[in-house]
Amino acid sequence: MAHGLSRCLPPGSLRIVVNVGDDFRRYGLRICPDSDTVLYTLAGRVDPVNGWGVAGDTTTVLDALTGLGDDTWFRLTDRDLATHMYRTQRMADGATLTQATAELARAMGVDIDILPVTDAPVPTRVITSDYGELDFQEYFVRHRWQPEVKFIRYVGAEDARVTTAVAEAIDWATCIVFAPSNPWLSIGPILAVGDIRERLLGRDVPRVAVTPVIGGKAVKGPAAKLMAEQGLAVSARSVAGFYGALLTDFVDDVRNPEFTCDGMNIIQRDTLMLEPADRERFAGEVLGYIGERIR
């Protein structure tokens, strides 16, 4: 959805806050999957088949590591590795994650602020029935999100602080949109950081979330599986309940049954975004709705 918003909004009017709970180290490198996916998407470099990584990239280093006997369960292609190497070196030189991310964006021709929610490490840990506690990427990639989840921890998030750039973005915003990402694995780690909930609740602007659930299924990833494991109905209503008072408005999909939720306006639109044109069309519809609300 970030791509669609970037196509609909004038320069300088969009700031994107990204999750850092997925971040981890591999081969000594600081890897930030959520930040990089947004970065590659806005730069027009993302692999359209996978939805992550660099399109048309080579695997020379990965193949060499495999040949050395390494368990290359986390796929890192060559130009993607250059991103991680640059970030790691800049942070070793004293740059913050926010600064390194901004430098990468400029180098790739992206003039939109991509803002890590915090510069502190706040890893997401997944407690499973079969394997105990797993790092997020072990759960999501190595085990292909198949283990049963008992609990999710956002380690260190409560004591972390949102960056100055994120605090300013919230203060500056005329509206706040939560993309249709996984509530527990992508949005939850953001909302767990410091006082960000209070900051969001303190803004008297439209705060809008989009359902990631259509027809009782997640559009992608383990959201539906996680909901079932928590004893929740796999529905847009459960997603709206996750956000609760944080929202003024909720965008449900036209294919879902209508429902009401105290304290928020609920509208239905075609939220399915399979192609770039769909993202731009839907982002325009959401912005049009917000514009009517503000008037």
PDB file of C-alpha atoms in Angstrom:
ATOM      1  CA  MET A   1       0.000   0.000   0.000  1.00  0.00           C
ATOM      2  CA  ALA A   2       2.971   2.318   0.572  1.00  0.00           C
ATOM      3  CA  HIS A   3       3.642   2.213  -3.155  1.00  0.00           C
ATOM      4  CA  GLY A   4       0.076   3.260  -3.939  1.00  0.00           C
ATOM      5  CA  LEU A   5       0.170   6.124  -1.450  1.00  0.00           C
ATOM      6  CA  SER A   6       3.474   7.305  -2.892  1.00  0.00           C
ATOM      7  CA  ARG A   7       1.856   7.537  -6.323  1.00  0.00           C
ATOM      8  CA  CYS A   8      -1.153   9.487  -5.056  1.00  0.00           C
ATOM      9  CA  LEU A   9       0.428  12.010  -2.695  1.00  0.00           C
ATOM     10  CA  PRO A  10       2.534  15.061  -3.567  1.00  0.00           C
ATOM     11  CA  PRO A  11       6.265  15.034  -2.739  1.00  0.00           C
ATOM     12  CA  GLY A  12       7.074  15.575   0.910  1.00  0.00           C
ATOM     13  CA  SER A  13       3.643  14.595   2.218  1.00  0.00           C
ATOM     14  CA  LEU A  14       4.239  10.897   2.987  1.00  0.00           C
ATOM     15  CA  ARG A  15       6.316   9.379   5.761  1.00  0.00           C
ATOM     16  CA  ILE A  16       6.425   5.629   6.267  1.00  0.00           C
ATOM     17  CA  VAL A  17       7.084   4.125   9.704  1.00  0.00           C
ATOM     18  CA  VAL A  18       8.486   0.604   9.471  1.00  0.00           C
ATOM     19  CA  ASN A  19       8.771  -2.334  11.809  1.00  0.00           C
ATOM     20  CA  VAL A  20      12.203  -3.314  13.138  1.00  0.00           C
ATOM     21  CA  GLY A  21      11.090  -6.431  15.018  1.00  0.00           C
ATOM     22  CA  ASP A  22      12.062  -8.561  11.989  1.00  0.00           C
ATOM     23  CA  ASP A  23      15.638  -7.229  12.027  1.00  0.00           C
ATOM     24  CA  PHE A  24      18.396  -9.702  12.798  1.00  0.00           C
ATOM     25  CA  ARG A  25      22.043 -10.505  12.131  1.00  0.00           C
ATOM     26  CA  ARG A  26      23.265 -12.998   9.581  1.00  0.00           C
ATOM     27  CA  TYR A  27      26.917 -13.398   8.556  1.00  0.00           C
ATOM     28  CA  GLY A  28      27.626 -10.459  10.853  1.00  0.00           C
ATOM     29  CA  LEU A  29      25.342  -8.157   8.854  1.00  0.00           C
ATOM     30  CA  ARG A  30      22.402  -6.084  10.123  1.00  0.00           C
ATOM     31  CA  ILE A  31      19.444  -7.225   8.005  1.00  0.00           C
ATOM     32  CA  CYS A  32      16.189  -5.241   8.050  1.00  0.00           C
ATOM     33  CA  PRO A  33      13.643  -7.121   5.937  1.00  0.00           C
ATOM     34  CA  ASP A  34      10.641  -4.811   6.428  1.00  0.00           C
ATOM     35  CA  SER A  35      12.601  -1.606   5.785  1.00  0.00           C
ATOM     36  CA  ASP A  36      14.290  -3.100   2.741  1.00  0.00           C
ATOM     37  CA  THR A  37      11.060  -4.394   1.215  1.00  0.00           C
ATOM     38  CA  VAL A  38       9.571  -0.897   1.431  1.00  0.00           C
ATOM     39  CA  LEU A  39      12.796   0.587   0.084  1.00  0.00           C
ATOM     40  CA  TYR A  40      13.050  -1.804  -2.871  1.00  0.00           C
ATOM     41  CA  THR A  41       9.360  -1.399  -3.663  1.00  0.00           C
ATOM     42  CA  LEU A  42       9.538   2.405  -3.787  1.00  0.00           C
ATOM     43  CA  ALA A  43      12.779   2.234  -5.772  1.00  0.00           C
ATOM     44  CA  GLY A  44      11.156  -0.070  -8.344  1.00  0.00           C
ATOM     45  CA  ARG A  45      13.639  -2.831  -7.555  1.00  0.00           C
ATOM     46  CA  VAL A  46      11.532  -5.349  -5.631  1.00  0.00           C
ATOM     47  CA  ASP A  47      11.149  -8.893  -6.924  1.00  0.00           C
ATOM     48  CA  PRO A  48       7.511  -8.919  -8.131  1.00  0.00           C
ATOM     49  CA  VAL A  49       7.165 -12.692  -7.712  1.00  0.00           C
ATOM     50  CA  ASN A  50       8.325 -12.936  -4.095  1.00  0.00           C
ATOM     51  CA  GLY A  51       7.280  -9.442  -3.012  1.00  0.00           C
ATOM     52  CA  TRP A  52      10.681  -9.042  -1.330  1.00  0.00           C
ATOM     53  CA  GLY A  53      14.325  -8.959  -2.386  1.00  0.00           C
ATOM     54  CA  VAL A  54      15.800  -7.459  -5.549  1.00  0.00           C
ATOM     55  CA  ALA A  55      14.330  -8.329  -8.936  1.00  0.00           C
ATOM     56  CA  GLY A  56      16.640 -10.265 -11.260  1.00  0.00           C
ATOM     57  CA  ASP A  57      19.389 -10.497  -8.657  1.00  0.00           C
ATOM     58  CA  THR A  58      22.151 -13.082  -8.715  1.00  0.00           C
ATOM     59  CA  THR A  59      23.125 -15.552  -5.976  1.00  0.00           C
ATOM     60  CA  THR A  60      26.889 -15.856  -6.434  1.00  0.00           C
ATOM     61  CA  VAL A  61      27.699 -15.381  -2.744  1.00  0.00           C
ATOM     62  CA  LEU A  62      24.828 -17.574  -1.554  1.00  0.00           C
ATOM     63  CA  ASP A  63      25.857 -20.358  -3.935  1.00  0.00           C
ATOM     64  CA  ALA A  64      29.441 -20.121  -2.679  1.00  0.00           C
ATOM     65  CA  LEU A  65      28.262 -20.354   0.926  1.00  0.00           C
ATOM     66  CA  THR A  66      26.168 -23.401   0.064  1.00  0.00           C
ATOM     67  CA  GLY A  67      29.229 -24.944  -1.539  1.00  0.00           C
ATOM     68  CA  LEU A  68      31.146 -24.381   1.692  1.00  0.00           C
ATOM     69  CA  GLY A  69      28.539 -26.413   3.549  1.00  0.00           C
ATOM     70  CA  ASP A  70      26.613 -23.553   5.149  1.00  0.00           C
ATOM     71  CA  ASP A  71      22.902 -23.935   5.850  1.00  0.00           C
ATOM     72  CA  THR A  72      21.685 -21.093   3.635  1.00  0.00           C
ATOM     73  CA  TRP A  73      18.102 -21.114   4.878  1.00  0.00           C
ATOM     74  CA  PHE A  74      17.815 -17.318   4.655  1.00  0.00           C
ATOM     75  CA  ARG A  75      18.085 -16.264   1.026  1.00  0.00           C
ATOM     76  CA  LEU A  76      20.398 -13.284   0.493  1.00  0.00           C
ATOM     77  CA  THR A  77      21.064 -12.278  -3.102  1.00  0.00           C
ATOM     78  CA  ASP A  78      24.089 -10.286  -4.208  1.00  0.00           C
ATOM     79  CA  ARG A  79      22.748  -6.732  -4.539  1.00  0.00           C
ATOM     80  CA  ASP A  80      20.661  -7.293  -1.409  1.00  0.00           C
ATOM     81  CA  LEU A  81      23.875  -8.215   0.398  1.00  0.00           C
ATOM     82  CA  ALA A  82      25.365  -4.885  -0.685  1.00  0.00           C
ATOM     83  CA  THR A  83      22.484  -3.106   1.069  1.00  0.00           C
ATOM     84  CA  HIS A  84      23.148  -5.000   4.297  1.00  0.00           C
ATOM     85  CA  MET A  85      26.911  -4.462   4.064  1.00  0.00           C
ATOM     86  CA  TYR A  86      26.476  -0.713   3.614  1.00  0.00           C
ATOM     87  CA  ARG A  87      24.034  -0.457   6.528  1.00  0.00           C
ATOM     88  CA  THR A  88      26.227  -2.524   8.834  1.00  0.00           C
ATOM     89  CA  GLN A  89      29.347  -0.520   8.041  1.00  0.00           C
ATOM     90  CA  ARG A  90      27.608   2.837   8.467  1.00  0.00           C
ATOM     91  CA  MET A  91      26.220   1.766  11.842  1.00  0.00           C
ATOM     92  CA  ALA A  92      29.675   0.528  12.867  1.00  0.00           C
ATOM     93  CA  ASP A  93      30.907   4.016  11.945  1.00  0.00           C
ATOM     94  CA  GLY A  94      28.386   5.545  14.343  1.00  0.00           C
ATOM     95  CA  ALA A  95      25.331   6.204  12.149  1.00  0.00           C
ATOM     96  CA  THR A  96      21.909   5.382  13.569  1.00  0.00           C
ATOM     97  CA  LEU A  97      19.596   2.947  11.822  1.00  0.00           C
ATOM     98  CA  THR A  98      17.464   5.928  10.809  1.00  0.00           C
ATOM     99  CA  GLN A  99      20.445   7.695   9.246  1.00  0.00           C
ATOM    100  CA  ALA A 100      21.650   4.587   7.415  1.00  0.00           C
ATOM    101  CA  THR A 101      18.150   3.957   6.071  1.00  0.00           C
ATOM    102  CA  ALA A 102      17.891   7.538   4.789  1.00  0.00           C
ATOM    103  CA  GLU A 103      21.256   7.198   3.041  1.00  0.00           C
ATOM    104  CA  LEU A 104      20.170   3.978   1.353  1.00  0.00           C
ATOM    105  CA  ALA A 105      16.937   5.609   0.217  1.00  0.00           C
ATOM    106  CA  ARG A 106      18.785   8.560  -1.325  1.00  0.00           C
ATOM    107  CA  ALA A 107      21.222   6.229  -3.081  1.00  0.00           C
ATOM    108  CA  MET A 108      18.311   4.331  -4.638  1.00  0.00           C
ATOM    109  CA  GLY A 109      16.490   7.477  -5.719  1.00  0.00           C
ATOM    110  CA  VAL A 110      13.709   7.268  -3.118  1.00  0.00           C
ATOM    111  CA  ASP A 111      12.700  10.723  -1.858  1.00  0.00           C
ATOM    112  CA  ILE A 112      10.204   9.474   0.725  1.00  0.00           C
ATOM    113  CA  ASP A 113      11.121   9.216   4.408  1.00  0.00           C
ATOM    114  CA  ILE A 114      11.312   5.557   5.449  1.00  0.00           C
ATOM    115  CA  LEU A 115      11.481   5.690   9.232  1.00  0.00           C
ATOM    116  CA  PRO A 116      12.409   2.781  11.526  1.00  0.00           C
ATOM    117  CA  VAL A 117      10.099   3.108  14.517  1.00  0.00           C
ATOM    118  CA  THR A 118      13.108   3.039  16.853  1.00  0.00           C
ATOM    119  CA  ASP A 119      16.890   2.937  16.526  1.00  0.00           C
ATOM    120  CA  ALA A 120      17.053   0.429  19.373  1.00  0.00           C
ATOM    121  CA  PRO A 121      17.030  -3.340  18.801  1.00  0.00           C
ATOM    122  CA  VAL A 122      13.574  -4.705  19.661  1.00  0.00           C
ATOM    123  CA  PRO A 123      13.512  -8.236  18.221  1.00  0.00           C
ATOM    124  CA  THR A 124      10.260 -10.128  17.847  1.00  0.00           C
ATOM    125  CA  ARG A 125      10.411 -13.574  19.424  1.00  0.00           C
ATOM    126  CA  VAL A 126       7.854 -16.287  18.762  1.00  0.00           C
ATOM    127  CA  ILE A 127       7.117 -18.882  21.443  1.00  0.00           C
ATOM    128  CA  THR A 128       6.005 -22.105  19.777  1.00  0.00           C
ATOM    129  CA  SER A 129       4.657 -25.441  20.954  1.00  0.00           C
ATOM    130  CA  ASP A 130       7.173 -27.537  19.016  1.00  0.00           C
ATOM    131  CA  TYR A 131      10.409 -25.531  19.103  1.00  0.00           C
ATOM    132  CA  GLY A 132      10.129 -23.288  22.144  1.00  0.00           C
ATOM    133  CA  GLU A 133      11.242 -19.687  21.620  1.00  0.00           C
ATOM    134  CA  LEU A 134      12.354 -18.795  18.105  1.00  0.00           C
ATOM    135  CA  ASP A 135      13.848 -15.669  16.593  1.00  0.00           C
ATOM    136  CA  PHE A 136      11.328 -14.202  14.195  1.00  0.00           C
ATOM    137  CA  GLN A 137      13.203 -15.175  11.026  1.00  0.00           C
ATOM    138  CA  GLU A 138      13.677 -18.728  12.278  1.00  0.00           C
ATOM    139  CA  TYR A 139       9.920 -18.970  12.739  1.00  0.00           C
ATOM    140  CA  PHE A 140       8.945 -17.145   9.567  1.00  0.00           C
ATOM    141  CA  VAL A 141      11.573 -18.299   7.076  1.00  0.00           C
ATOM    142  CA  ARG A 142      13.401 -21.337   8.392  1.00  0.00           C
ATOM    143  CA  HIS A 143      10.245 -23.075   9.644  1.00  0.00           C
ATOM    144  CA  ARG A 144       7.971 -21.382   7.055  1.00  0.00           C
ATOM    145  CA  TRP A 145       5.662 -20.109   9.878  1.00  0.00           C
ATOM    146  CA  GLN A 146       4.292 -23.632  10.415  1.00  0.00           C
ATOM    147  CA  PRO A 147       4.937 -24.118  14.186  1.00  0.00           C
ATOM    148  CA  GLU A 148       1.953 -23.496  16.440  1.00  0.00           C
ATOM    149  CA  VAL A 149       2.342 -20.120  18.140  1.00  0.00           C
ATOM    150  CA  LYS A 150       1.617 -19.837  21.845  1.00  0.00           C
ATOM    151  CA  PHE A 151       2.816 -16.287  22.442  1.00  0.00           C
ATOM    152  CA  ILE A 152       4.690 -13.412  20.768  1.00  0.00           C
ATOM    153  CA  ARG A 153       7.240 -11.234  22.581  1.00  0.00           C
ATOM    154  CA  TYR A 154       8.475  -7.822  21.466  1.00  0.00           C
ATOM    155  CA  VAL A 155      11.749  -7.886  23.385  1.00  0.00           C
ATOM    156  CA  GLY A 156      12.820  -4.521  24.777  1.00  0.00           C
ATOM    157  CA  ALA A 157      10.046  -2.617  23.024  1.00  0.00           C
ATOM    158  CA  GLU A 158       8.487  -1.192  26.180  1.00  0.00           C
ATOM    159  CA  ASP A 159      11.777   0.438  27.207  1.00  0.00           C
ATOM    160  CA  ALA A 160      12.684   1.597  23.696  1.00  0.00           C
ATOM    161  CA  ARG A 161      11.937   5.097  22.458  1.00  0.00           C
ATOM    162  CA  VAL A 162      10.449   6.114  19.145  1.00  0.00           C
ATOM    163  CA  THR A 163      12.906   8.124  17.106  1.00  0.00           C
ATOM    164  CA  THR A 164      12.648  11.891  16.905  1.00  0.00           C
ATOM    165  CA  ALA A 165      11.774  11.515  13.221  1.00  0.00           C
ATOM    166  CA  VAL A 166       8.858   9.195  14.017  1.00  0.00           C
ATOM    167  CA  ALA A 167       7.600  11.456  16.817  1.00  0.00           C
ATOM    168  CA  GLU A 168       7.688  14.406  14.425  1.00  0.00           C
ATOM    169  CA  ALA A 169       5.932  12.400  11.720  1.00  0.00           C
ATOM    170  CA  ILE A 170       3.079  11.606  14.108  1.00  0.00           C
ATOM    171  CA  ASP A 171       2.861  15.224  15.244  1.00  0.00           C
ATOM    172  CA  TRP A 172       2.922  16.443  11.619  1.00  0.00           C
ATOM    173  CA  ALA A 173       0.411  13.979  10.198  1.00  0.00           C
ATOM    174  CA  THR A 174      -2.988  15.126   8.965  1.00  0.00           C
ATOM    175  CA  CYS A 175      -3.997  11.453   8.808  1.00  0.00           C
ATOM    176  CA  ILE A 176      -2.493   8.135   9.871  1.00  0.00           C
ATOM    177  CA  VAL A 177      -2.963   4.969   7.813  1.00  0.00           C
ATOM    178  CA  PHE A 178      -2.154   1.450   9.023  1.00  0.00           C
ATOM    179  CA  ALA A 179      -1.393  -0.695   5.983  1.00  0.00           C
ATOM    180  CA  PRO A 180      -3.024  -4.139   5.660  1.00  0.00           C
ATOM    181  CA  SER A 181      -0.045  -5.885   7.224  1.00  0.00           C
ATOM    182  CA  ASN A 182      -0.092  -8.701   9.751  1.00  0.00           C
ATOM    183  CA  PRO A 183      -1.408  -7.103  12.976  1.00  0.00           C
ATOM    184  CA  TRP A 184       0.642  -9.274  15.340  1.00  0.00           C
ATOM    185  CA  LEU A 185       3.899  -9.641  13.420  1.00  0.00           C
ATOM    186  CA  SER A 186       4.225  -6.334  11.556  1.00  0.00           C
ATOM    187  CA  ILE A 187       2.016  -3.731  13.249  1.00  0.00           C
ATOM    188  CA  GLY A 188       2.214  -5.081  16.810  1.00  0.00           C
ATOM    189  CA  PRO A 189       5.998  -4.626  17.064  1.00  0.00           C
ATOM    190  CA  ILE A 190       5.564  -0.970  16.094  1.00  0.00           C
ATOM    191  CA  LEU A 191       2.739  -0.329  18.542  1.00  0.00           C
ATOM    192  CA  ALA A 192       4.730  -1.961  21.362  1.00  0.00           C
ATOM    193  CA  VAL A 193       7.528   0.618  21.200  1.00  0.00           C
ATOM    194  CA  GLY A 194       7.677   3.129  24.029  1.00  0.00           C
ATOM    195  CA  ASP A 195       4.838   5.631  24.136  1.00  0.00           C
ATOM    196  CA  ILE A 196       3.800   5.403  20.500  1.00  0.00           C
ATOM    197  CA  ARG A 197       0.246   4.342  21.378  1.00  0.00           C
ATOM    198  CA  GLU A 198      -0.216   7.424  23.534  1.00  0.00           C
ATOM    199  CA  ARG A 199       1.224   9.609  20.798  1.00  0.00           C
ATOM    200  CA  LEU A 200      -1.206   8.178  18.255  1.00  0.00           C
ATOM    201  CA  LEU A 201      -4.189   8.467  20.582  1.00  0.00           C
ATOM    202  CA  GLY A 202      -3.228  12.083  21.215  1.00  0.00           C
ATOM    203  CA  ARG A 203      -3.687  13.052  17.580  1.00  0.00           C
ATOM    204  CA  ASP A 204      -7.152  14.305  16.639  1.00  0.00           C
ATOM    205  CA  VAL A 205      -6.851  13.188  13.005  1.00  0.00           C
ATOM    206  CA  PRO A 206      -8.301  10.277  11.039  1.00  0.00           C
ATOM    207  CA  ARG A 207      -6.533   7.075  12.071  1.00  0.00           C
ATOM    208  CA  VAL A 208      -7.420   4.438   9.527  1.00  0.00           C
ATOM    209  CA  ALA A 209      -6.550   0.734   9.237  1.00  0.00           C
ATOM    210  CA  VAL A 210      -7.138  -1.646   6.341  1.00  0.00           C
ATOM    211  CA  THR A 211      -8.138  -5.285   6.743  1.00  0.00           C
ATOM    212  CA  PRO A 212      -5.590  -7.945   5.744  1.00  0.00           C
ATOM    213  CA  VAL A 213      -8.379 -10.568   5.858  1.00  0.00           C
ATOM    214  CA  ILE A 214     -10.688 -11.240   2.921  1.00  0.00           C
ATOM    215  CA  GLY A 215     -13.288 -13.975   2.907  1.00  0.00           C
ATOM    216  CA  GLY A 216     -11.997 -15.629   6.067  1.00  0.00           C
ATOM    217  CA  LYS A 217      -8.439 -15.856   4.729  1.00  0.00           C
ATOM    218  CA  ALA A 218      -5.331 -13.720   5.028  1.00  0.00           C
ATOM    219  CA  VAL A 219      -4.298 -12.127   1.761  1.00  0.00           C
ATOM    220  CA  LYS A 220      -0.787 -13.418   2.470  1.00  0.00           C
ATOM    221  CA  GLY A 221       1.281 -14.818   5.302  1.00  0.00           C
ATOM    222  CA  PRO A 222       0.303 -16.354   8.650  1.00  0.00           C
ATOM    223  CA  ALA A 223      -2.255 -13.810   9.914  1.00  0.00           C
ATOM    224  CA  ALA A 224      -5.191 -16.228   9.642  1.00  0.00           C
ATOM    225  CA  LYS A 225      -3.219 -19.055  11.270  1.00  0.00           C
ATOM    226  CA  LEU A 226      -2.167 -16.780  14.153  1.00  0.00           C
ATOM    227  CA  MET A 227      -5.731 -15.623  14.713  1.00  0.00           C
ATOM    228  CA  ALA A 228      -6.984 -19.203  14.897  1.00  0.00           C
ATOM    229  CA  GLU A 229      -4.189 -20.130  17.303  1.00  0.00           C
ATOM    230  CA  GLN A 230      -5.265 -17.269  19.577  1.00  0.00           C
ATOM    231  CA  GLY A 231      -8.861 -18.462  19.515  1.00  0.00           C
ATOM    232  CA  LEU A 232     -10.000 -15.533  17.387  1.00  0.00           C
ATOM    233  CA  ALA A 233     -12.354 -15.670  14.460  1.00  0.00           C
ATOM    234  CA  VAL A 234     -10.482 -15.190  11.199  1.00  0.00           C
ATOM    235  CA  SER A 235     -12.320 -12.025  10.287  1.00  0.00           C
ATOM    236  CA  ALA A 236     -12.016  -8.315   9.715  1.00  0.00           C
ATOM    237  CA  ARG A 237     -13.907  -7.819  12.982  1.00  0.00           C
ATOM    238  CA  SER A 238     -11.022  -9.471  14.867  1.00  0.00           C
ATOM    239  CA  VAL A 239      -8.546  -7.186  13.111  1.00  0.00           C
ATOM    240  CA  ALA A 240     -10.597  -4.122  14.065  1.00  0.00           C
ATOM    241  CA  GLY A 241     -10.645  -5.415  17.642  1.00  0.00           C
ATOM    242  CA  PHE A 242      -6.848  -5.668  17.613  1.00  0.00           C
ATOM    243  CA  TYR A 243      -6.603  -1.908  16.976  1.00  0.00           C
ATOM    244  CA  GLY A 244      -9.522  -0.856  19.168  1.00  0.00           C
ATOM    245  CA  ALA A 245      -9.419   2.764  20.295  1.00  0.00           C
ATOM    246  CA  LEU A 246      -6.411   3.529  18.100  1.00  0.00           C
ATOM    247  CA  LEU A 247      -8.741   3.782  15.109  1.00  0.00           C
ATOM    248  CA  THR A 248     -11.312   6.308  14.031  1.00  0.00           C
ATOM    249  CA  ASP A 249     -11.990   4.399  10.804  1.00  0.00           C
ATOM    250  CA  PHE A 250     -11.599   0.894   9.451  1.00  0.00           C
ATOM    251  CA  VAL A 251     -11.579  -0.106   5.787  1.00  0.00           C
ATOM    252  CA  ASP A 252     -13.080  -3.559   5.326  1.00  0.00           C
ATOM    253  CA  ASP A 253     -13.279  -5.506   2.082  1.00  0.00           C
ATOM    254  CA  VAL A 254     -16.477  -5.642   0.055  1.00  0.00           C
ATOM    255  CA  ARG A 255     -16.318  -9.455   0.086  1.00  0.00           C
ATOM    256  CA  ASN A 256     -16.610  -9.613   3.888  1.00  0.00           C
ATOM    257  CA  PRO A 257     -19.843  -9.563   5.880  1.00  0.00           C
ATOM    258  CA  GLU A 258     -20.675  -6.142   7.280  1.00  0.00           C
ATOM    259  CA  PHE A 259     -20.158  -5.502  10.991  1.00  0.00           C
ATOM    260  CA  THR A 260     -20.077  -2.638  13.449  1.00  0.00           C
ATOM    261  CA  CYS A 261     -17.486  -1.721  16.060  1.00  0.00           C
ATOM    262  CA  ASP A 262     -17.918   0.847  18.818  1.00  0.00           C
ATOM    263  CA  GLY A 263     -15.978   4.049  18.320  1.00  0.00           C
ATOM    264  CA  MET A 264     -15.011   3.623  14.673  1.00  0.00           C
ATOM    265  CA  ASN A 265     -16.534   4.195  11.277  1.00  0.00           C
ATOM    266  CA  ILE A 266     -16.407   1.144   9.030  1.00  0.00           C
ATOM    267  CA  ILE A 267     -16.502   1.362   5.260  1.00  0.00           C
ATOM    268  CA  GLN A 268     -16.168  -1.332   2.620  1.00  0.00           C
ATOM    269  CA  ARG A 269     -14.022  -1.135  -0.489  1.00  0.00           C
ATOM    270  CA  ASP A 270     -12.272  -3.527  -2.827  1.00  0.00           C
ATOM    271  CA  THR A 271      -9.033  -3.871  -0.819  1.00  0.00           C
ATOM    272  CA  LEU A 272      -7.380  -6.597  -2.921  1.00  0.00           C
ATOM    273  CA  MET A 273      -4.158  -5.247  -4.444  1.00  0.00           C
ATOM    274  CA  LEU A 274      -2.646  -7.746  -6.867  1.00  0.00           C
ATOM    275  CA  GLU A 275      -1.107  -5.298  -9.334  1.00  0.00           C
ATOM    276  CA  PRO A 276       0.543  -1.856  -9.051  1.00  0.00           C
ATOM    277  CA  ALA A 277      -2.565  -0.287 -10.590  1.00  0.00           C
ATOM    278  CA  ASP A 278      -4.668  -1.834  -7.806  1.00  0.00           C
ATOM    279  CA  ARG A 279      -2.440  -0.245  -5.150  1.00  0.00           C
ATOM    280  CA  GLU A 280      -2.763   3.189  -6.710  1.00  0.00           C
ATOM    281  CA  ARG A 281      -6.524   2.802  -7.195  1.00  0.00           C
ATOM    282  CA  PHE A 282      -7.103   1.680  -3.612  1.00  0.00           C
ATOM    283  CA  ALA A 283      -4.772   4.265  -2.079  1.00  0.00           C
ATOM    284  CA  GLY A 284      -6.673   6.936  -3.993  1.00  0.00           C
ATOM    285  CA  GLU A 285      -9.976   5.664  -2.639  1.00  0.00           C
ATOM    286  CA  VAL A 286      -8.707   5.669   0.953  1.00  0.00           C
ATOM    287  CA  LEU A 287      -7.263   9.159   0.586  1.00  0.00           C
ATOM    288  CA  GLY A 288     -10.501  10.356  -0.990  1.00  0.00           C
ATOM    289  CA  TYR A 289     -12.475   8.995   1.946  1.00  0.00           C
ATOM    290  CA  ILE A 290     -10.089  10.621   4.421  1.00  0.00           C
ATOM    291  CA  GLY A 291     -10.347  13.901   2.550  1.00  0.00           C
ATOM    292  CA  GLU A 292     -14.130  13.852   2.931  1.00  0.00           C
ATOM    293  CA  ARG A 293     -13.757  13.113   6.657  1.00  0.00           C
ATOM    294  CA  ILE A 294     -11.399  16.040   7.181  1.00  0.00           C
ATOM    295  CA  ARG A 295     -13.591  18.534   5.351  1.00  0.00           C
TER     296      ARG A 295
END
